[in-house]
Coordinates of C-alpha atoms and ligand atoms in Angstrom, one line a residue:
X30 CA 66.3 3.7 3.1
X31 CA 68.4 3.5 0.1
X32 CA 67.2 3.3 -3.8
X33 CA 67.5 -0.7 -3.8
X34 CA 65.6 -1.2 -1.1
X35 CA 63.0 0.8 -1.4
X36 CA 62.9 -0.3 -5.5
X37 CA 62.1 -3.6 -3.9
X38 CA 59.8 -2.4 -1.2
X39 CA 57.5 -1.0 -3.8
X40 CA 57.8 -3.8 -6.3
X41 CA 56.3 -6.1 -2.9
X42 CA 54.0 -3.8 -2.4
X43 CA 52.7 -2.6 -5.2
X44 CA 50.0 -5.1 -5.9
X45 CA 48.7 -4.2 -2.4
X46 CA 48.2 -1.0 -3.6
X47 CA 46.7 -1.3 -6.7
X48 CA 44.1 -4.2 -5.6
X49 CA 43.3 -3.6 -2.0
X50 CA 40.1 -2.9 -1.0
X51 CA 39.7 -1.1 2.1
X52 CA 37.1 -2.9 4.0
X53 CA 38.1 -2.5 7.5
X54 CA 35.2 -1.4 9.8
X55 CA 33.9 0.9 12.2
X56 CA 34.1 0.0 15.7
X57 CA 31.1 -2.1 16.9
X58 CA 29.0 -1.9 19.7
X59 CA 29.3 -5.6 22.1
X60 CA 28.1 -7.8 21.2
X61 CA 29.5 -9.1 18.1
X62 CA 29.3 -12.0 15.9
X63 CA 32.0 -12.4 12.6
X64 CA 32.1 -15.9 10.5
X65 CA 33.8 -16.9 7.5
X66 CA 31.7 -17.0 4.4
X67 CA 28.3 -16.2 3.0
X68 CA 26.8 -19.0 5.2
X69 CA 28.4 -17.2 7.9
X70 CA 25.3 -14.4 7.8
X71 CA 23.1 -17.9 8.8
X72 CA 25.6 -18.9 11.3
X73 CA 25.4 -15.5 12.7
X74 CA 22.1 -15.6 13.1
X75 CA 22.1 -19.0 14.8
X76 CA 23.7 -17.5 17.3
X77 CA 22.9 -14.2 18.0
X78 CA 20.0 -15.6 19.8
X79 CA 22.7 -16.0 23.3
X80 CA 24.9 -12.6 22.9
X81 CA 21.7 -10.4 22.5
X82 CA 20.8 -12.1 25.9
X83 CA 23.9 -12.1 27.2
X84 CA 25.1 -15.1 26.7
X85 CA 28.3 -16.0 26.9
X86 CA 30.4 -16.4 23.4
X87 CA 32.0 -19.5 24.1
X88 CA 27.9 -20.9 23.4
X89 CA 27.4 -18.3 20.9
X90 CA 30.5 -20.2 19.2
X91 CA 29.0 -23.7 19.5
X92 CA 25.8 -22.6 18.6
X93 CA 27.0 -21.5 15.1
X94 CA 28.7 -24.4 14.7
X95 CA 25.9 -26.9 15.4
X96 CA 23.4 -24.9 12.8
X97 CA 26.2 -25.3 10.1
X98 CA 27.4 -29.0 11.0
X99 CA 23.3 -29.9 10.7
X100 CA 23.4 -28.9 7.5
X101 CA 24.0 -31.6 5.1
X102 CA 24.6 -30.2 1.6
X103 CA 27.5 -27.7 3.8
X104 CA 31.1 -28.5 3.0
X105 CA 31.0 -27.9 6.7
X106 CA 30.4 -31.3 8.7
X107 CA 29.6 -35.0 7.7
X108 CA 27.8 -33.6 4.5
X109 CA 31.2 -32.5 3.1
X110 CA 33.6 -34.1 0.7
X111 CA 35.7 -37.3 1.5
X112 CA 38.8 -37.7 1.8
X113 CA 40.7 -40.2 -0.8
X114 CA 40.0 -43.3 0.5
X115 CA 36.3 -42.4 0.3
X116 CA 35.9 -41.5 4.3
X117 CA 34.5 -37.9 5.5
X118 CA 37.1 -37.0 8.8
X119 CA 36.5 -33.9 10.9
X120 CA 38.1 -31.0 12.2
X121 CA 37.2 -28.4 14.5
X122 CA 38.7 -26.7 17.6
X123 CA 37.9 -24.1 20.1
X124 CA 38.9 -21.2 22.4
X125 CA 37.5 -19.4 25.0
X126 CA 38.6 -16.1 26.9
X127 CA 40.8 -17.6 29.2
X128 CA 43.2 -19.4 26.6
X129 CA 41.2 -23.0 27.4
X130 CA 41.4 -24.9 24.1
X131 CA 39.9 -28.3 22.4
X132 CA 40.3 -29.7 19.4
X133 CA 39.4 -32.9 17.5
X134 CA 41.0 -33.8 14.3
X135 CA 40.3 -37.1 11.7
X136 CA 36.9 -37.5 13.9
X137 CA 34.2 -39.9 12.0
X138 CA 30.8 -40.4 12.0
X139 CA 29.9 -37.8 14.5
X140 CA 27.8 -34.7 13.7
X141 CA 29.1 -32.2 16.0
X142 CA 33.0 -32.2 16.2
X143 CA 33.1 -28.7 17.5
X144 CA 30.9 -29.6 20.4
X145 CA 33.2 -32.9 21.2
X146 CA 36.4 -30.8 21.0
X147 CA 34.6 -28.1 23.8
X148 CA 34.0 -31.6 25.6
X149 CA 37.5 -31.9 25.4
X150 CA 38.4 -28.2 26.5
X151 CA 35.9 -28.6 29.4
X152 CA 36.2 -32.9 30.6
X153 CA 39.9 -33.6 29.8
X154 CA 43.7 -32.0 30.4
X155 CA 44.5 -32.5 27.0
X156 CA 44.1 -30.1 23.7
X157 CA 43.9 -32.4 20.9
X158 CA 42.2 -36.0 20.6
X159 CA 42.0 -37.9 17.1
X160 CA 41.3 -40.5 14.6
X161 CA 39.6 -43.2 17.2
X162 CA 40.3 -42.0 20.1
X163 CA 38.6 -38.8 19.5
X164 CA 35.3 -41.3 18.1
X165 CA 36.0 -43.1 21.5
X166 CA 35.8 -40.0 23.2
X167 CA 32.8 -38.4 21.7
X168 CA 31.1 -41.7 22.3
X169 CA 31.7 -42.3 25.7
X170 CA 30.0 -38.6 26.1
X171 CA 27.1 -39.3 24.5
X172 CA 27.6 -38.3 21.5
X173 CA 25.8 -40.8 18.8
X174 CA 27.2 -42.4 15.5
X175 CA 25.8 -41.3 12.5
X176 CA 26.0 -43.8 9.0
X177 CA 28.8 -43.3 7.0
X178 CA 27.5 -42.7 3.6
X179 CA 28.3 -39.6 1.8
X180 CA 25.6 -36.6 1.7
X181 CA 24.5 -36.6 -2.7
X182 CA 26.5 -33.9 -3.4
X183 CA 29.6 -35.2 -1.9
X184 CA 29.0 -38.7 -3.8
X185 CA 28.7 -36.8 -7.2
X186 CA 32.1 -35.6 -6.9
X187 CA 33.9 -37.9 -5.2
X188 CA 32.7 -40.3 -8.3
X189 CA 33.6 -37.3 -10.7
X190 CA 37.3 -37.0 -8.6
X191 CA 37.9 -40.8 -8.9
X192 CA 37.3 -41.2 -12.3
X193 CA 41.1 -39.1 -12.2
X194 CA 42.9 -39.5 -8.6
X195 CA 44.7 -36.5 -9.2
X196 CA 46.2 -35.2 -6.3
X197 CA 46.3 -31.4 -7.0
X198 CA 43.6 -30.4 -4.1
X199 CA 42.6 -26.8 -4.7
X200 CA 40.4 -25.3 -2.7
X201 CA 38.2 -21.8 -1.8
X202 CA 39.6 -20.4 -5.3
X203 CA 36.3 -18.7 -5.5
X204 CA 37.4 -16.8 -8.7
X205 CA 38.1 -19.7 -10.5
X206 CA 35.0 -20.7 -13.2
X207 CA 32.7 -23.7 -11.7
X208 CA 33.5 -27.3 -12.0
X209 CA 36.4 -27.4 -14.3
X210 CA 39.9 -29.3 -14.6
X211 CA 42.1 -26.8 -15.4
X212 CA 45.1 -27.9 -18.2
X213 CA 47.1 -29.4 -15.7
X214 CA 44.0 -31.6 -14.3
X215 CA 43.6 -29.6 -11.6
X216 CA 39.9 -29.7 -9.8
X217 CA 37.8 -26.3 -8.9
X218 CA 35.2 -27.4 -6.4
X219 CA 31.5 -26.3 -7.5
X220 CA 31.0 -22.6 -6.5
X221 CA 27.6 -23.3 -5.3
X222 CA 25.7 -26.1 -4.8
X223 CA 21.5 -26.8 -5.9
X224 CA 19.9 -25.7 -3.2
X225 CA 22.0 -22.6 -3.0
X226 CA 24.4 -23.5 -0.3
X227 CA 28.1 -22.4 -1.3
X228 CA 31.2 -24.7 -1.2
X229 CA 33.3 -23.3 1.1
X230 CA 35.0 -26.0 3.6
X231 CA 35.7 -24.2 6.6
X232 CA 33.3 -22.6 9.6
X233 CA 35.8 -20.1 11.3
X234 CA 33.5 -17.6 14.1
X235 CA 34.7 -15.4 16.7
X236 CA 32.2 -13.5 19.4
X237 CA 32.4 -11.0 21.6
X238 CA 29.7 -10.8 24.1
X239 CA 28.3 -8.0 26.3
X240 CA 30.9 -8.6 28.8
X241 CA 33.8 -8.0 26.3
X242 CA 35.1 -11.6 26.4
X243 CA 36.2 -13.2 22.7
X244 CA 35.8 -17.0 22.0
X245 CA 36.6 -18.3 18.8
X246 CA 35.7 -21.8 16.8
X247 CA 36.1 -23.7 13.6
X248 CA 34.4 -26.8 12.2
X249 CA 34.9 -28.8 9.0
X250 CA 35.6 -31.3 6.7
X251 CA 38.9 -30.2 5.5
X252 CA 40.0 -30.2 2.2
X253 CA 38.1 -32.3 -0.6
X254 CA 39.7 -35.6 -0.9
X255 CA 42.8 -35.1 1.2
X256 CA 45.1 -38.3 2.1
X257 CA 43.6 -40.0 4.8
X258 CA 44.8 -39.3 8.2
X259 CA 45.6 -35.5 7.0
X260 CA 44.4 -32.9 9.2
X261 CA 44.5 -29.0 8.5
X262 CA 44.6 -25.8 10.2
X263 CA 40.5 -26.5 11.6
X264 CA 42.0 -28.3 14.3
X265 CA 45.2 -26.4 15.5
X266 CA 45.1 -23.5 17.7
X267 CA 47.3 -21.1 16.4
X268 CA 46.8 -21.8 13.0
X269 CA 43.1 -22.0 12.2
X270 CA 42.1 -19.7 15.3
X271 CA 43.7 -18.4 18.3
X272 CA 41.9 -15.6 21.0
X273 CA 43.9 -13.8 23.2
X274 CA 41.1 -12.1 25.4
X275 CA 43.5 -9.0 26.1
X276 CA 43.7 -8.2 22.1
X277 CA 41.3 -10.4 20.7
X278 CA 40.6 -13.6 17.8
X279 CA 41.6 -14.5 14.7
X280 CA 40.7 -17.5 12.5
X281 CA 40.9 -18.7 8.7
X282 CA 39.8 -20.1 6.0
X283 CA 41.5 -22.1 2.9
X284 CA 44.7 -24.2 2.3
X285 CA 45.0 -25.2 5.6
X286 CA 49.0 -25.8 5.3
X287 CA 49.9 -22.6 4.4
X288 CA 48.0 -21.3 7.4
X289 CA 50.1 -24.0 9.9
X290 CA 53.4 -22.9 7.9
X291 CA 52.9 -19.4 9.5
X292 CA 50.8 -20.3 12.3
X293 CA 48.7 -17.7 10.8
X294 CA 45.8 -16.9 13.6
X295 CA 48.5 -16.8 16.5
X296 CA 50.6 -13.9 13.9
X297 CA 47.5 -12.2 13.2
X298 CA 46.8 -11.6 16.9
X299 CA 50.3 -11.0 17.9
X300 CA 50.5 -8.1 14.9
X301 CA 47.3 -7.1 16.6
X302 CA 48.9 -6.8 19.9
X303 CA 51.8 -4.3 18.6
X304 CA 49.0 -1.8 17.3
X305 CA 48.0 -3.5 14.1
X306 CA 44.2 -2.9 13.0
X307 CA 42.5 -6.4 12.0
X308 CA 43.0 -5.9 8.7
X309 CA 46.1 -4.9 8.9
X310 CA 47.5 -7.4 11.1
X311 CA 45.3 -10.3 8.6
X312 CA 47.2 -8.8 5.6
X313 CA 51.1 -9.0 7.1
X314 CA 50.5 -12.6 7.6
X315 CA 48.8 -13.3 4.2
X316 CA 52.5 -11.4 2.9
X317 CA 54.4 -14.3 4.8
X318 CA 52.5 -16.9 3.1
X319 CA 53.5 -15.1 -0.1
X320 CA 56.7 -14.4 0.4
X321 CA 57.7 -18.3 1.6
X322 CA 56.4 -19.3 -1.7
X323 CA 55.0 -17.0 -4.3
X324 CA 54.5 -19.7 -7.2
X325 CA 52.8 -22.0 -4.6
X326 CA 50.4 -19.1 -3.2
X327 CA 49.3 -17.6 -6.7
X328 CA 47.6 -20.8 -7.0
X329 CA 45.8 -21.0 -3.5
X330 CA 43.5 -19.4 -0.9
X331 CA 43.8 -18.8 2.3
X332 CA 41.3 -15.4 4.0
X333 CA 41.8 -14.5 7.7
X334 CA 39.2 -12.6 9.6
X335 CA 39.9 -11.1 12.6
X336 CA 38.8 -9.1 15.7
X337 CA 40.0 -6.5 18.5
X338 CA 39.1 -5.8 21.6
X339 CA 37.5 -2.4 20.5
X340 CA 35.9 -4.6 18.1
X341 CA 36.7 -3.5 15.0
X342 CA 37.2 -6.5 12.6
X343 CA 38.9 -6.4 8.8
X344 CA 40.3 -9.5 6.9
X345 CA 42.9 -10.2 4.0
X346 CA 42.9 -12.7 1.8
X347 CA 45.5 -14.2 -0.8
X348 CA 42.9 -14.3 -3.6
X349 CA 39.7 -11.9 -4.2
X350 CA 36.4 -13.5 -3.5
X351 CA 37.3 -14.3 0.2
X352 CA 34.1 -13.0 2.5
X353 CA 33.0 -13.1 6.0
X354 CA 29.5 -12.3 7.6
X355 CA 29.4 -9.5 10.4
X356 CA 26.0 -9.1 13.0
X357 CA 26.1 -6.8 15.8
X358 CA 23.0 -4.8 16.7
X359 CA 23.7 -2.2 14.1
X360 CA 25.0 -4.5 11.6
X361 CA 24.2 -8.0 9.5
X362 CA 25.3 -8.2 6.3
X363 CA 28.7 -10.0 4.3
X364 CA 31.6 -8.2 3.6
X365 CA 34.2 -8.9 1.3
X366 CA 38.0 -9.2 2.2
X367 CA 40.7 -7.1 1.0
X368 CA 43.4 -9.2 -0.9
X369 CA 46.3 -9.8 -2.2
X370 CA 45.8 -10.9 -5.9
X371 CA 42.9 -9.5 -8.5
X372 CA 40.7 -12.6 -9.6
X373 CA 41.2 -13.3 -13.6
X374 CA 38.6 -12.5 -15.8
X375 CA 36.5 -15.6 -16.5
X376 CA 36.7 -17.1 -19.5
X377 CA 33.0 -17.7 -20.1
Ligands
LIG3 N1 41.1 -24.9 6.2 C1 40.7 -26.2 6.1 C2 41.7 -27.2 5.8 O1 42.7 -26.9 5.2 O2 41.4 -28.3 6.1

């Protein structure tokens, strides 16, 4: 390697060096249950219930999701934030061990999108429905309609973001101070809400069950107060998860372009499948968000969590404050992800 190169090798990495926290785990006994968040340790619970009797993780997947889409002061499900025109659209997909995918994007006025996108993995020969014709879809399987008016929390801020319009969406900044416009009237989402329940949008969960097979899922509302008709990385496989039952799952959480710019879950896994731990594999595609834009991605987050077959898990992160919630017989508690850049000091 000659000087220039590795000058510029160490100036890439050196903020690895200095900031990472090593965070990678153990190998864990089947079965195993990872979710995004501190409301992932709930979600983990939810569904622990079917692995510890050997259940299969596809349902250990969609049990998770249906506690957290039930809850309606969750940024996850019809209790989160609208989009612009004032509407609350859903995401979700989901993947099972033998590569069968659904997804639903856009999807209103139904509770449980992951559960109508593993209608659509299971009932159609399609991946993806949206808009109305996923509503159609979910209707004609039962699934009910649910009013359309916002959960309290998500009316407080949608009044507080109209009173501006601006379009400068940043989300799962978890280092940034509570509630603020920052000088250039950009929005920080409330860290917490009342009751205790954090504001994080996305739901990603992987499991492993007794019988070594990995299924993967992710619900939400997507960003706060998107353009109407976008949809994010929640309901693309490949981007938001992807399972690969010979090397194991990914999924993500944060700005859900960036993740679909480097169809971040599908690299995560395929690092995985050259020899890459988790966290490893989780931080070489967080480096391809930041090298495709550095200016864009100081200002963003985006965490992936992921999973091998061995089951050993580890994430990345752009930001600090990214965290995930682990369960396996031995374990239950919420780590927190290595990352890229060191959180500012708060001002206050
Ligand atoms: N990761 C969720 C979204 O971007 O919608």
């Amino acid at each position: 390697m000659n000087r220039r190169k590795f000058i510029n090798l160490t100036a890439l990495t050196a903020p690895l060096l200095s900031f990472s926290k090593v965070t990678e785990s153990i190998p864990a006994v089947k079965p195993i249950m990872i979710s995004t968040w501190e409301e992932g340790k709930n979600v983990n619970k939810a569904a622990w219930g079917i692995l510890s009797e050997k259940g299969r993780a596809i349902d250990a997947i969609e049990a998770g999701a249906i506690y957290v889409e039930d809850k309606i002061s969750c940024c996850v499900g019809l209790g989160g934030n609208p989009d612009r025109d004032g509407f609350v659209t859903l995401d979700a997909c989901i993947m099972d061990e033998n590569a069968n995918c659904g997804a639903v994007a856009g999807l209103e006025r139904i509770k449980h999108p992951l559960s109508v996108a593993r209608k659509v993995m299971e009932t159609t020969p399609h991946v993806l429905l949206v808009g109305d014709g996923a509503l159609k879809f979910a209707l004609q399987n039962g699934f009910t309609i649910e009013n359309k008016e916002l959960s309290i929390d998500a009316k407080k801020e949608y009044e507080k973001w109209l009173k501006k319009s601006t379009y400068k969406p940043v989300i799962n900044i978890e280092n940034l101070p509570v509630q603020v416009e920052n000088k250039d009237g950009a929005f920080t989402m409330p860290l917490k809400f009342d009751d205790g329940s954090f504001n994080h949008d996305t739901m990603g969960m992987i499991a492993m069950d007794v019988s070594g097979n990995v299924s993967g899922g992710v619900t939400t509302s997507g960003m706060a107060f998107k353009m109407h008709g976008r949809v994010g990385d929640s309901a693309v496989i490949g981007a938001g998860l992807f399972v690969d039952n010979e090397v194991g799952a990914a999924t993500s959480s944060g700005v859900g372009e960036e993740v679909i710019r480097t169809c971040g879950t599908h690299t995560v896994v395929e690092f995985m499948r050259r020899g890459y731990s988790p966290e490893t594999a989780c931080k070489k595609t967080i480096e391809r968000i930041i090298k495709n834009n550095k200016a864009r991605a100081k200002t963003l987050q985006v965490g992936f969590v992921a999973v091998n077959k061995k089951g050993a898990y580890g994430a990345y992160a752009v930001q600090e404050g990214f965290v995930y919630a682990v369960k396996t017989k031995q374990v239950d508690r919420i780590f927190k992800s290595a990352f890229f850049y060191k959180a500012p000091k708060s001002e206050d």
